[in-house]
mmCIF file with all atom_site columns, C-alpha atoms in Angstrom:
data_model
loop_
_atom_site.group_PDB
_atom_site.id
_atom_site.type_symbol
_atom_site.label_atom_id
_atom_site.label_alt_id
_atom_site.label_comp_id
_atom_site.label_asym_id
_atom_site.label_entity_id
_atom_site.label_seq_id
_atom_site.pdbx_PDB_ins_code
_atom_site.Cartn_x
_atom_site.Cartn_y
_atom_site.Cartn_z
_atom_site.occupancy
_atom_site.B_iso_or_equiv
_atom_site.pdbx_formal_charge
_atom_site.auth_seq_id
_atom_site.auth_comp_id
_atom_site.auth_asym_id
_atom_site.auth_atom_id
_atom_site.pdbx_PDB_model_num
ATOM 1   C CA . ALA A 1 1   ? 234.930 143.468 61.199 1.00 49.00 ? 16  ALA A CA 1
ATOM 2   C CA . ALA A 1 2   ? 235.427 142.458 64.526 1.00 49.00 ? 17  ALA A CA 1
ATOM 3   C CA . VAL A 1 3   ? 237.941 139.150 64.777 1.00 47.00 ? 18  VAL A CA 1
ATOM 4   C CA . VAL A 1 4   ? 239.169 138.096 68.540 1.00 49.00 ? 19  VAL A CA 1
ATOM 5   C CA . CYS A 1 5   ? 242.410 136.072 68.575 1.00 44.00 ? 20  CYS A CA 1
ATOM 6   C CA . ILE A 1 6   ? 242.936 133.656 71.055 1.00 45.00 ? 21  ILE A CA 1
ATOM 7   C CA . GLY A 1 7   ? 242.558 129.956 72.141 1.00 37.00 ? 22  GLY A CA 1
ATOM 8   C CA . GLU A 1 8   ? 241.971 126.653 70.414 1.00 35.00 ? 23  GLU A CA 1
ATOM 9   C CA . GLY A 1 9   ? 239.804 126.366 67.411 1.00 35.00 ? 24  GLY A CA 1
ATOM 10  C CA . ALA A 1 10  ? 237.035 123.237 67.449 1.00 36.00 ? 25  ALA A CA 1
ATOM 11  C CA . GLY A 1 11  ? 237.481 120.280 68.359 1.00 35.00 ? 26  GLY A CA 1
ATOM 12  C CA . GLY A 1 12  ? 240.033 121.271 70.411 1.00 37.00 ? 27  GLY A CA 1
ATOM 13  C CA . ALA A 1 13  ? 239.570 123.187 72.179 1.00 40.00 ? 28  ALA A CA 1
ATOM 14  C CA . LEU A 1 14  ? 240.628 123.895 75.823 1.00 39.00 ? 29  LEU A CA 1
ATOM 15  C CA . ARG A 1 15  ? 238.488 123.897 78.555 1.00 47.00 ? 30  ARG A CA 1
ATOM 16  C CA . GLY A 1 16  ? 240.712 124.417 81.114 1.00 54.00 ? 31  GLY A CA 1
ATOM 17  C CA . TYR A 1 17  ? 244.009 124.866 83.141 1.00 47.00 ? 32  TYR A CA 1
ATOM 18  C CA . ARG A 1 18  ? 245.606 123.345 86.114 1.00 51.00 ? 33  ARG A CA 1
ATOM 19  C CA . HIS A 1 19  ? 246.436 126.196 88.533 1.00 51.00 ? 34  HIS A CA 1
ATOM 20  C CA . GLY A 1 20  ? 248.555 124.702 91.672 1.00 53.00 ? 35  GLY A CA 1
ATOM 21  C CA . THR A 1 21  ? 246.474 121.363 92.132 1.00 47.00 ? 36  THR A CA 1
ATOM 22  C CA . ARG A 1 22  ? 243.494 122.323 91.038 1.00 49.00 ? 37  ARG A CA 1
ATOM 23  C CA . MET A 1 23  ? 241.822 122.528 87.756 1.00 46.00 ? 38  MET A CA 1
ATOM 24  C CA . VAL A 1 24  ? 240.386 125.722 86.846 1.00 50.00 ? 39  VAL A CA 1
ATOM 25  C CA . ALA A 1 25  ? 237.257 125.344 84.567 1.00 51.00 ? 40  ALA A CA 1
ATOM 26  C CA . LEU A 1 26  ? 237.784 128.144 82.111 1.00 60.00 ? 41  LEU A CA 1
ATOM 27  C CA . THR A 1 27  ? 235.925 127.640 78.549 1.00 52.00 ? 42  THR A CA 1
ATOM 28  C CA . PRO A 1 28  ? 231.838 126.091 79.414 1.00 52.00 ? 43  PRO A CA 1
ATOM 29  C CA . PRO A 1 29  ? 230.614 123.556 77.798 1.00 50.00 ? 44  PRO A CA 1
ATOM 30  C CA . ARG A 1 30  ? 229.667 124.098 73.426 1.00 49.00 ? 45  ARG A CA 1
ATOM 31  C CA . ALA A 1 31  ? 225.581 124.425 73.775 1.00 44.00 ? 46  ALA A CA 1
ATOM 32  C CA . SER A 1 32  ? 224.692 123.336 71.122 1.00 41.00 ? 47  SER A CA 1
ATOM 33  C CA . SER A 1 33  ? 224.924 126.140 67.941 1.00 41.00 ? 48  SER A CA 1
ATOM 34  C CA . SER A 1 34  ? 221.544 126.288 66.033 1.00 40.00 ? 49  SER A CA 1
ATOM 35  C CA . SER A 1 35  ? 221.405 126.873 62.252 1.00 38.00 ? 50  SER A CA 1
ATOM 36  C CA . SER A 1 36  ? 221.714 130.171 60.518 1.00 43.00 ? 51  SER A CA 1
ATOM 37  C CA . SER A 1 37  ? 222.495 131.291 57.330 1.00 46.00 ? 52  SER A CA 1
ATOM 38  C CA . SER A 1 38  ? 224.519 134.251 58.496 1.00 73.00 ? 53  SER A CA 1
ATOM 39  C CA . SER A 1 39  ? 227.975 134.545 58.616 1.00 83.00 ? 54  SER A CA 1
ATOM 40  C CA . PRO A 1 40  ? 229.825 135.064 61.777 1.00 91.00 ? 55  PRO A CA 1
ATOM 41  C CA . SER A 1 41  ? 230.598 138.698 61.954 1.00 96.00 ? 56  SER A CA 1
ATOM 42  C CA . VAL A 1 42  ? 232.942 139.567 64.883 1.00 98.00 ? 57  VAL A CA 1
ATOM 43  C CA . GLY A 1 43  ? 236.767 137.347 63.679 1.00 98.00 ? 58  GLY A CA 1
ATOM 44  C CA . ILE A 1 44  ? 239.108 136.128 66.411 1.00 98.00 ? 59  ILE A CA 1
ATOM 45  C CA . PHE A 1 45  ? 242.654 135.616 65.744 1.00 96.00 ? 60  PHE A CA 1
ATOM 46  C CA . TYR A 1 46  ? 245.712 134.629 68.384 1.00 94.00 ? 61  TYR A CA 1
ATOM 47  C CA . ALA A 1 47  ? 249.508 134.209 69.052 1.00 90.00 ? 62  ALA A CA 1
ATOM 48  C CA . THR A 1 48  ? 250.363 131.885 72.251 1.00 86.00 ? 63  THR A CA 1
ATOM 49  C CA . GLY A 1 49  ? 253.479 130.020 73.369 1.00 81.00 ? 64  GLY A CA 1
ATOM 50  C CA . THR A 1 50  ? 251.841 128.020 76.102 1.00 85.00 ? 65  THR A CA 1
ATOM 51  C CA . GLY A 1 51  ? 247.935 127.940 75.163 1.00 91.00 ? 66  GLY A CA 1
ATOM 52  C CA . ASN A 1 52  ? 246.831 130.037 77.731 1.00 93.00 ? 67  ASN A CA 1
ATOM 53  C CA . THR A 1 53  ? 245.731 132.730 74.863 1.00 94.00 ? 68  THR A CA 1
ATOM 54  C CA . LYS A 1 54  ? 244.518 129.811 72.916 1.00 95.00 ? 69  LYS A CA 1
ATOM 55  C CA . ARG A 1 55  ? 241.763 128.764 75.989 1.00 97.00 ? 70  ARG A CA 1
ATOM 56  C CA . VAL A 1 56  ? 240.961 131.939 76.400 1.00 98.00 ? 71  VAL A CA 1
ATOM 57  C CA . ALA A 1 57  ? 240.234 132.524 72.778 1.00 98.00 ? 72  ALA A CA 1
ATOM 58  C CA . ASN A 1 58  ? 238.222 128.852 72.660 1.00 98.00 ? 73  ASN A CA 1
ATOM 59  C CA . SER A 1 59  ? 236.312 130.881 76.591 1.00 98.00 ? 74  SER A CA 1
ATOM 60  C CA . LEU A 1 60  ? 235.801 134.130 74.287 1.00 98.00 ? 75  LEU A CA 1
ATOM 61  C CA . LYS A 1 61  ? 234.232 131.918 71.211 1.00 98.00 ? 76  LYS A CA 1
ATOM 62  C CA . VAL A 1 62  ? 232.019 130.539 73.034 1.00 98.00 ? 77  VAL A CA 1
ATOM 63  C CA . HIS A 1 63  ? 230.519 133.229 75.262 1.00 98.00 ? 78  HIS A CA 1
ATOM 64  C CA . LEU A 1 64  ? 229.694 135.288 72.251 1.00 98.00 ? 79  LEU A CA 1
ATOM 65  C CA . GLY A 1 65  ? 228.385 132.492 70.121 1.00 97.00 ? 80  GLY A CA 1
ATOM 66  C CA . THR A 1 66  ? 226.544 131.924 67.062 1.00 97.00 ? 81  THR A CA 1
ATOM 67  C CA . LEU A 1 67  ? 228.390 136.401 66.638 1.00 97.00 ? 82  LEU A CA 1
ATOM 68  C CA . ALA A 1 68  ? 231.458 134.371 66.244 1.00 98.00 ? 83  ALA A CA 1
ATOM 69  C CA . ASP A 1 69  ? 234.393 132.607 64.160 1.00 97.00 ? 84  ASP A CA 1
ATOM 70  C CA . GLU A 1 70  ? 236.319 129.929 65.109 1.00 97.00 ? 85  GLU A CA 1
ATOM 71  C CA . PRO A 1 71  ? 239.269 131.171 66.762 1.00 98.00 ? 86  PRO A CA 1
ATOM 72  C CA . GLN A 1 72  ? 242.633 131.269 63.883 1.00 96.00 ? 87  GLN A CA 1
ATOM 73  C CA . PRO A 1 73  ? 245.862 131.376 64.446 1.00 93.00 ? 88  PRO A CA 1
ATOM 74  C CA . ILE A 1 74  ? 247.468 134.774 63.756 1.00 91.00 ? 89  ILE A CA 1
ATOM 75  C CA . SER A 1 75  ? 250.753 132.344 62.457 1.00 87.00 ? 90  SER A CA 1
ATOM 76  C CA . ALA A 1 76  ? 248.411 131.564 59.501 1.00 90.00 ? 91  ALA A CA 1
ATOM 77  C CA . SER A 1 77  ? 246.207 134.782 58.806 1.00 90.00 ? 92  SER A CA 1
ATOM 78  C CA . ASN A 1 78  ? 247.181 137.393 56.828 1.00 89.00 ? 93  ASN A CA 1
ATOM 79  C CA . ALA A 1 79  ? 245.191 140.673 56.747 1.00 90.00 ? 94  ALA A CA 1
ATOM 80  C CA . ARG A 1 80  ? 242.903 140.238 54.047 1.00 91.00 ? 95  ARG A CA 1
ATOM 81  C CA . ASP A 1 81  ? 241.660 137.237 56.615 1.00 94.00 ? 96  ASP A CA 1
ATOM 82  C CA . PHE A 1 82  ? 240.403 141.031 58.394 1.00 95.00 ? 97  PHE A CA 1
ATOM 83  C CA . GLU A 1 83  ? 237.829 141.986 56.045 1.00 94.00 ? 98  GLU A CA 1
ATOM 84  C CA . PRO A 1 84  ? 234.665 139.845 56.269 1.00 96.00 ? 99  PRO A CA 1
ATOM 85  C CA . TYR A 1 85  ? 234.335 140.708 59.663 1.00 97.00 ? 100 TYR A CA 1
ATOM 86  C CA . ASP A 1 86  ? 232.481 143.869 61.478 1.00 97.00 ? 101 ASP A CA 1
ATOM 87  C CA . ALA A 1 87  ? 235.099 142.955 64.289 1.00 98.00 ? 102 ALA A CA 1
ATOM 88  C CA . ILE A 1 88  ? 237.853 141.631 65.348 1.00 98.00 ? 103 ILE A CA 1
ATOM 89  C CA . ILE A 1 89  ? 239.335 140.260 69.242 1.00 98.00 ? 104 ILE A CA 1
ATOM 90  C CA . PHE A 1 90  ? 243.086 139.936 68.934 1.00 96.00 ? 105 PHE A CA 1
ATOM 91  C CA . GLY A 1 91  ? 245.066 137.836 71.555 1.00 95.00 ? 106 GLY A CA 1
ATOM 92  C CA . ALA A 1 92  ? 249.321 137.506 72.745 1.00 88.00 ? 107 ALA A CA 1
ATOM 93  C CA . PRO A 1 93  ? 251.077 136.328 75.266 1.00 85.00 ? 108 PRO A CA 1
ATOM 94  C CA . SER A 1 94  ? 253.356 139.166 77.004 1.00 72.00 ? 109 SER A CA 1
ATOM 95  C CA . TYR A 1 95  ? 256.984 137.953 75.392 1.00 62.00 ? 110 TYR A CA 1
ATOM 96  C CA . LEU A 1 96  ? 259.205 138.046 72.738 1.00 50.00 ? 111 LEU A CA 1
ATOM 97  C CA . TRP A 1 97  ? 258.480 142.100 71.781 1.00 53.00 ? 112 TRP A CA 1
ATOM 98  C CA . GLU A 1 98  ? 260.222 143.850 70.508 1.00 56.00 ? 113 GLU A CA 1
ATOM 99  C CA . LYS A 1 99  ? 260.374 147.689 70.291 1.00 55.00 ? 114 LYS A CA 1
ATOM 100 C CA . HIS A 1 100 ? 260.358 148.595 66.723 1.00 48.00 ? 115 HIS A CA 1
ATOM 101 C CA . ARG A 1 101 ? 257.788 145.472 66.027 1.00 51.00 ? 116 ARG A CA 1
ATOM 102 C CA . VAL A 1 102 ? 254.039 145.160 65.960 1.00 48.00 ? 117 VAL A CA 1
ATOM 103 C CA . SER A 1 103 ? 255.650 141.709 67.662 1.00 51.00 ? 118 SER A CA 1
ATOM 104 C CA . ALA A 1 104 ? 257.912 138.925 66.919 1.00 46.00 ? 119 ALA A CA 1
ATOM 105 C CA . LEU A 1 105 ? 256.330 136.299 67.956 1.00 54.00 ? 120 LEU A CA 1
ATOM 106 C CA . ASP A 1 106 ? 253.920 135.873 64.562 1.00 70.00 ? 121 ASP A CA 1
ATOM 107 C CA . TYR A 1 107 ? 252.268 139.739 64.532 1.00 76.00 ? 122 TYR A CA 1
ATOM 108 C CA . ASP A 1 108 ? 254.415 140.554 62.106 1.00 68.00 ? 123 ASP A CA 1
ATOM 109 C CA . THR A 1 109 ? 253.057 138.515 59.478 1.00 66.00 ? 124 THR A CA 1
ATOM 110 C CA . ILE A 1 110 ? 249.698 140.717 59.344 1.00 76.00 ? 125 ILE A CA 1
ATOM 111 C CA . GLU A 1 111 ? 250.488 144.451 58.113 1.00 79.00 ? 126 GLU A CA 1
ATOM 112 C CA . PRO A 1 112 ? 248.388 145.718 56.715 1.00 81.00 ? 127 PRO A CA 1
ATOM 113 C CA . PRO A 1 113 ? 247.984 146.042 52.510 1.00 79.00 ? 128 PRO A CA 1
ATOM 114 C CA . PHE A 1 114 ? 250.951 149.042 50.508 1.00 79.00 ? 129 PHE A CA 1
ATOM 115 C CA . GLU A 1 115 ? 248.675 150.389 48.565 1.00 83.00 ? 130 GLU A CA 1
ATOM 116 C CA . ASN A 1 116 ? 245.642 150.820 52.281 1.00 87.00 ? 131 ASN A CA 1
ATOM 117 C CA . LEU A 1 117 ? 247.182 151.371 55.399 1.00 91.00 ? 132 LEU A CA 1
ATOM 118 C CA . ARG A 1 118 ? 244.257 152.050 56.944 1.00 94.00 ? 133 ARG A CA 1
ATOM 119 C CA . ASP A 1 119 ? 242.979 148.939 55.851 1.00 94.00 ? 134 ASP A CA 1
ATOM 120 C CA . LEU A 1 120 ? 240.573 148.789 59.363 1.00 95.00 ? 135 LEU A CA 1
ATOM 121 C CA . GLU A 1 121 ? 238.547 151.864 58.809 1.00 96.00 ? 136 GLU A CA 1
ATOM 122 C CA . GLY A 1 122 ? 234.927 151.120 59.803 1.00 96.00 ? 137 GLY A CA 1
ATOM 123 C CA . THR A 1 123 ? 236.509 147.636 62.102 1.00 98.00 ? 138 THR A CA 1
ATOM 124 C CA . LYS A 1 124 ? 235.648 147.457 65.606 1.00 98.00 ? 139 LYS A CA 1
ATOM 125 C CA . VAL A 1 125 ? 239.184 145.350 66.950 1.00 98.00 ? 140 VAL A CA 1
ATOM 126 C CA . ALA A 1 126 ? 239.278 144.859 70.852 1.00 98.00 ? 141 ALA A CA 1
ATOM 127 C CA . VAL A 1 127 ? 242.642 143.475 72.478 1.00 97.00 ? 142 VAL A CA 1
ATOM 128 C CA . PHE A 1 128 ? 243.468 140.558 75.394 1.00 97.00 ? 143 PHE A CA 1
ATOM 129 C CA . GLY A 1 129 ? 246.475 139.137 76.850 1.00 95.00 ? 144 GLY A CA 1
ATOM 130 C CA . VAL A 1 130 ? 248.289 137.864 79.538 1.00 94.00 ? 145 VAL A CA 1
ATOM 131 C CA . GLY A 1 131 ? 251.320 138.286 81.631 1.00 93.00 ? 146 GLY A CA 1
ATOM 132 C CA . ASP A 1 132 ? 252.686 138.177 84.905 1.00 93.00 ? 147 ASP A CA 1
ATOM 133 C CA . GLN A 1 133 ? 252.945 140.973 86.880 1.00 94.00 ? 148 GLN A CA 1
ATOM 134 C CA . SER A 1 134 ? 254.565 139.687 89.446 1.00 95.00 ? 149 SER A CA 1
ATOM 135 C CA . GLU A 1 135 ? 257.543 138.088 86.937 1.00 92.00 ? 150 GLU A CA 1
ATOM 136 C CA . TYR A 1 136 ? 257.496 141.268 85.348 1.00 90.00 ? 151 TYR A CA 1
ATOM 137 C CA . PRO A 1 137 ? 256.250 144.394 86.868 1.00 93.00 ? 152 PRO A CA 1
ATOM 138 C CA . LYS A 1 138 ? 257.168 147.152 84.733 1.00 92.00 ? 153 LYS A CA 1
ATOM 139 C CA . ASN A 1 139 ? 255.721 145.269 81.811 1.00 88.00 ? 154 ASN A CA 1
ATOM 140 C CA . PHE A 1 140 ? 253.199 143.257 82.641 1.00 93.00 ? 155 PHE A CA 1
ATOM 141 C CA . CYS A 1 141 ? 251.446 142.748 79.191 1.00 92.00 ? 156 CYS A CA 1
ATOM 142 C CA . ASP A 1 142 ? 252.340 144.700 77.673 1.00 89.00 ? 157 ASP A CA 1
ATOM 143 C CA . ALA A 1 143 ? 251.616 143.746 74.234 1.00 88.00 ? 158 ALA A CA 1
ATOM 144 C CA . VAL A 1 144 ? 248.087 144.397 74.965 1.00 93.00 ? 159 VAL A CA 1
ATOM 145 C CA . GLY A 1 145 ? 249.165 148.069 74.484 1.00 91.00 ? 160 GLY A CA 1
ATOM 146 C CA . ILE A 1 146 ? 251.006 148.258 71.500 1.00 87.00 ? 161 ILE A CA 1
ATOM 147 C CA . LEU A 1 147 ? 248.163 145.884 69.326 1.00 90.00 ? 162 LEU A CA 1
ATOM 148 C CA . HIS A 1 148 ? 246.226 148.729 70.197 1.00 93.00 ? 163 HIS A CA 1
ATOM 149 C CA . GLU A 1 149 ? 248.668 151.274 69.035 1.00 91.00 ? 164 GLU A CA 1
ATOM 150 C CA . HIS A 1 150 ? 248.932 149.366 66.115 1.00 89.00 ? 165 HIS A CA 1
ATOM 151 C CA . PHE A 1 151 ? 245.724 148.733 65.214 1.00 93.00 ? 166 PHE A CA 1
ATOM 152 C CA . SER A 1 152 ? 244.659 153.030 66.305 1.00 95.00 ? 167 SER A CA 1
ATOM 153 C CA . VAL A 1 153 ? 247.100 153.681 63.656 1.00 93.00 ? 168 VAL A CA 1
ATOM 154 C CA . ARG A 1 154 ? 245.566 150.969 60.828 1.00 94.00 ? 169 ARG A CA 1
ATOM 155 C CA . GLY A 1 155 ? 241.699 153.285 61.491 1.00 97.00 ? 170 GLY A CA 1
ATOM 156 C CA . ALA A 1 156 ? 240.337 150.983 63.807 1.00 97.00 ? 171 ALA A CA 1
ATOM 157 C CA . GLU A 1 157 ? 237.904 151.988 66.375 1.00 98.00 ? 172 GLU A CA 1
ATOM 158 C CA . MET A 1 158 ? 239.486 150.484 69.730 1.00 98.00 ? 173 MET A CA 1
ATOM 159 C CA . VAL A 1 159 ? 237.003 149.127 72.674 1.00 98.00 ? 174 VAL A CA 1
ATOM 160 C CA . GLY A 1 160 ? 237.154 146.766 75.516 1.00 98.00 ? 175 GLY A CA 1
ATOM 161 C CA . MET A 1 161 ? 238.721 148.882 77.688 1.00 98.00 ? 176 MET A CA 1
ATOM 162 C CA . THR A 1 162 ? 238.346 148.195 81.110 1.00 98.00 ? 177 THR A CA 1
ATOM 163 C CA . GLU A 1 163 ? 239.464 149.446 84.721 1.00 97.00 ? 178 GLU A CA 1
ATOM 164 C CA . ASN A 1 164 ? 242.751 149.175 86.451 1.00 96.00 ? 179 ASN A CA 1
ATOM 165 C CA . GLU A 1 165 ? 241.229 147.214 89.494 1.00 94.00 ? 180 GLU A CA 1
ATOM 166 C CA . GLY A 1 166 ? 242.364 144.408 91.352 1.00 94.00 ? 181 GLY A CA 1
ATOM 167 C CA . TYR A 1 167 ? 246.035 145.026 89.291 1.00 96.00 ? 182 TYR A CA 1
ATOM 168 C CA . GLU A 1 168 ? 249.572 145.142 91.583 1.00 95.00 ? 183 GLU A CA 1
ATOM 169 C CA . PHE A 1 169 ? 252.620 145.342 88.836 1.00 96.00 ? 184 PHE A CA 1
ATOM 170 C CA . LYS A 1 170 ? 253.621 149.179 88.477 1.00 95.00 ? 185 LYS A CA 1
ATOM 171 C CA . ARG A 1 171 ? 254.059 149.584 84.977 1.00 94.00 ? 186 ARG A CA 1
ATOM 172 C CA . SER A 1 172 ? 252.480 148.425 81.540 1.00 93.00 ? 187 SER A CA 1
ATOM 173 C CA . ARG A 1 173 ? 251.811 149.956 78.699 1.00 91.00 ? 188 ARG A CA 1
ATOM 174 C CA . ALA A 1 174 ? 248.386 148.568 78.298 1.00 94.00 ? 189 ALA A CA 1
ATOM 175 C CA . LEU A 1 175 ? 247.353 151.367 80.656 1.00 96.00 ? 190 LEU A CA 1
ATOM 176 C CA . LYS A 1 176 ? 246.208 154.247 79.377 1.00 94.00 ? 191 LYS A CA 1
ATOM 177 C CA . GLN A 1 177 ? 244.168 157.399 80.560 1.00 91.00 ? 192 GLN A CA 1
ATOM 178 C CA . GLY A 1 178 ? 243.722 155.187 83.735 1.00 94.00 ? 193 GLY A CA 1
ATOM 179 C CA . LYS A 1 179 ? 242.663 152.653 82.390 1.00 97.00 ? 194 LYS A CA 1
ATOM 180 C CA . LEU A 1 180 ? 243.625 149.206 80.734 1.00 98.00 ? 195 LEU A CA 1
ATOM 181 C CA . CYS A 1 181 ? 243.103 149.167 76.904 1.00 97.00 ? 196 CYS A CA 1
ATOM 182 C CA . GLY A 1 182 ? 242.557 145.590 76.841 1.00 98.00 ? 197 GLY A CA 1
ATOM 183 C CA . LEU A 1 183 ? 242.087 142.962 78.599 1.00 98.00 ? 198 LEU A CA 1
ATOM 184 C CA . ALA A 1 184 ? 244.612 141.971 80.964 1.00 97.00 ? 199 ALA A CA 1
ATOM 185 C CA . LEU A 1 185 ? 244.795 138.290 82.412 1.00 97.00 ? 200 LEU A CA 1
ATOM 186 C CA . ASP A 1 186 ? 247.465 136.913 84.710 1.00 97.00 ? 201 ASP A CA 1
ATOM 187 C CA . PHE A 1 187 ? 247.118 132.972 84.952 1.00 96.00 ? 202 PHE A CA 1
ATOM 188 C CA . GLU A 1 188 ? 250.308 132.662 87.669 1.00 95.00 ? 203 GLU A CA 1
ATOM 189 C CA . ASN A 1 189 ? 249.576 135.199 90.517 1.00 96.00 ? 204 ASN A CA 1
ATOM 190 C CA . ALA A 1 190 ? 245.495 135.388 89.341 1.00 96.00 ? 205 ALA A CA 1
ATOM 191 C CA . GLY A 1 191 ? 244.321 132.545 87.921 1.00 96.00 ? 206 GLY A CA 1
ATOM 192 C CA . ASP A 1 192 ? 241.252 131.724 89.893 1.00 97.00 ? 207 ASP A CA 1
ATOM 193 C CA . GLU A 1 193 ? 240.422 135.591 88.422 1.00 97.00 ? 208 GLU A CA 1
ATOM 194 C CA . VAL A 1 194 ? 241.003 134.412 84.521 1.00 97.00 ? 209 VAL A CA 1
ATOM 195 C CA . ALA A 1 195 ? 237.167 132.810 83.888 1.00 98.00 ? 210 ALA A CA 1
ATOM 196 C CA . GLY A 1 196 ? 235.574 135.686 85.995 1.00 98.00 ? 211 GLY A CA 1
ATOM 197 C CA . ARG A 1 197 ? 237.020 138.078 83.706 1.00 98.00 ? 212 ARG A CA 1
ATOM 198 C CA . VAL A 1 198 ? 237.021 136.848 80.604 1.00 98.00 ? 213 VAL A CA 1
ATOM 199 C CA . GLU A 1 199 ? 233.095 136.195 80.615 1.00 98.00 ? 214 GLU A CA 1
ATOM 200 C CA . ALA A 1 200 ? 232.493 140.176 81.924 1.00 98.00 ? 215 ALA A CA 1
ATOM 201 C CA . TRP A 1 201 ? 234.359 140.803 78.614 1.00 98.00 ? 216 TRP A CA 1
ATOM 202 C CA . ALA A 1 202 ? 232.576 138.989 76.229 1.00 98.00 ? 217 ALA A CA 1
ATOM 203 C CA . GLU A 1 203 ? 229.601 141.021 77.353 1.00 98.00 ? 218 GLU A CA 1
ATOM 204 C CA . GLN A 1 204 ? 230.643 144.102 77.552 1.00 98.00 ? 219 GLN A CA 1
ATOM 205 C CA . LEU A 1 205 ? 232.273 143.212 73.690 1.00 98.00 ? 220 LEU A CA 1
ATOM 206 C CA . LYS A 1 206 ? 228.800 142.044 72.727 1.00 98.00 ? 221 LYS A CA 1
ATOM 207 C CA . ARG A 1 207 ? 226.924 145.546 73.991 1.00 97.00 ? 222 ARG A CA 1
ATOM 208 C CA . GLU A 1 208 ? 229.524 147.546 72.399 1.00 98.00 ? 223 GLU A CA 1
ATOM 209 C CA . PHE A 1 209 ? 230.255 145.667 68.842 1.00 97.00 ? 224 PHE A CA 1
ATOM 210 C CA . GLY A 1 210 ? 226.251 146.948 68.591 1.00 90.00 ? 225 GLY A CA 1
#
């Protein structure tokens, strides 16, 4: 199963954000969808505080096209909602994370079923997150690393690793063996890079999801 967690669903798509005095396009216009009898194979789920992860989720949906279902807020989801998908993308903001919990912001609602703690075996999972490497240089996008660890324990095949290039943080739980274990985005300090990083990651996921 595949799940992506970010952004708003159809009808409420946020197609850009304000960076200083400029509006930066994030989500390209949706192409009209062709009719298809097959269901989307990729799920997208997100948690958001400011709306940035929702924007990214919507953009991923557009880039993935008919492969992906409409993004859903994790707060309105549970582990059973992951079952229809072959691959899943999860998105999270960078704050309100506690040491001994998956998340203090919505993600504690999707613990695995008691009778099957490795419920995501056979499912590919990718994670993205939003952070501020200037304000929080010692835990930039820690949520990406926390989710990566959580879903690995649940048996998921983790994909979506990215190069640790073009960043200026000191430490991050998302950094594993010299690479980032997902897509790390910084709207505050690298807003001009967000759209390009999202598009490139979507293309990478198309290949890795198979």
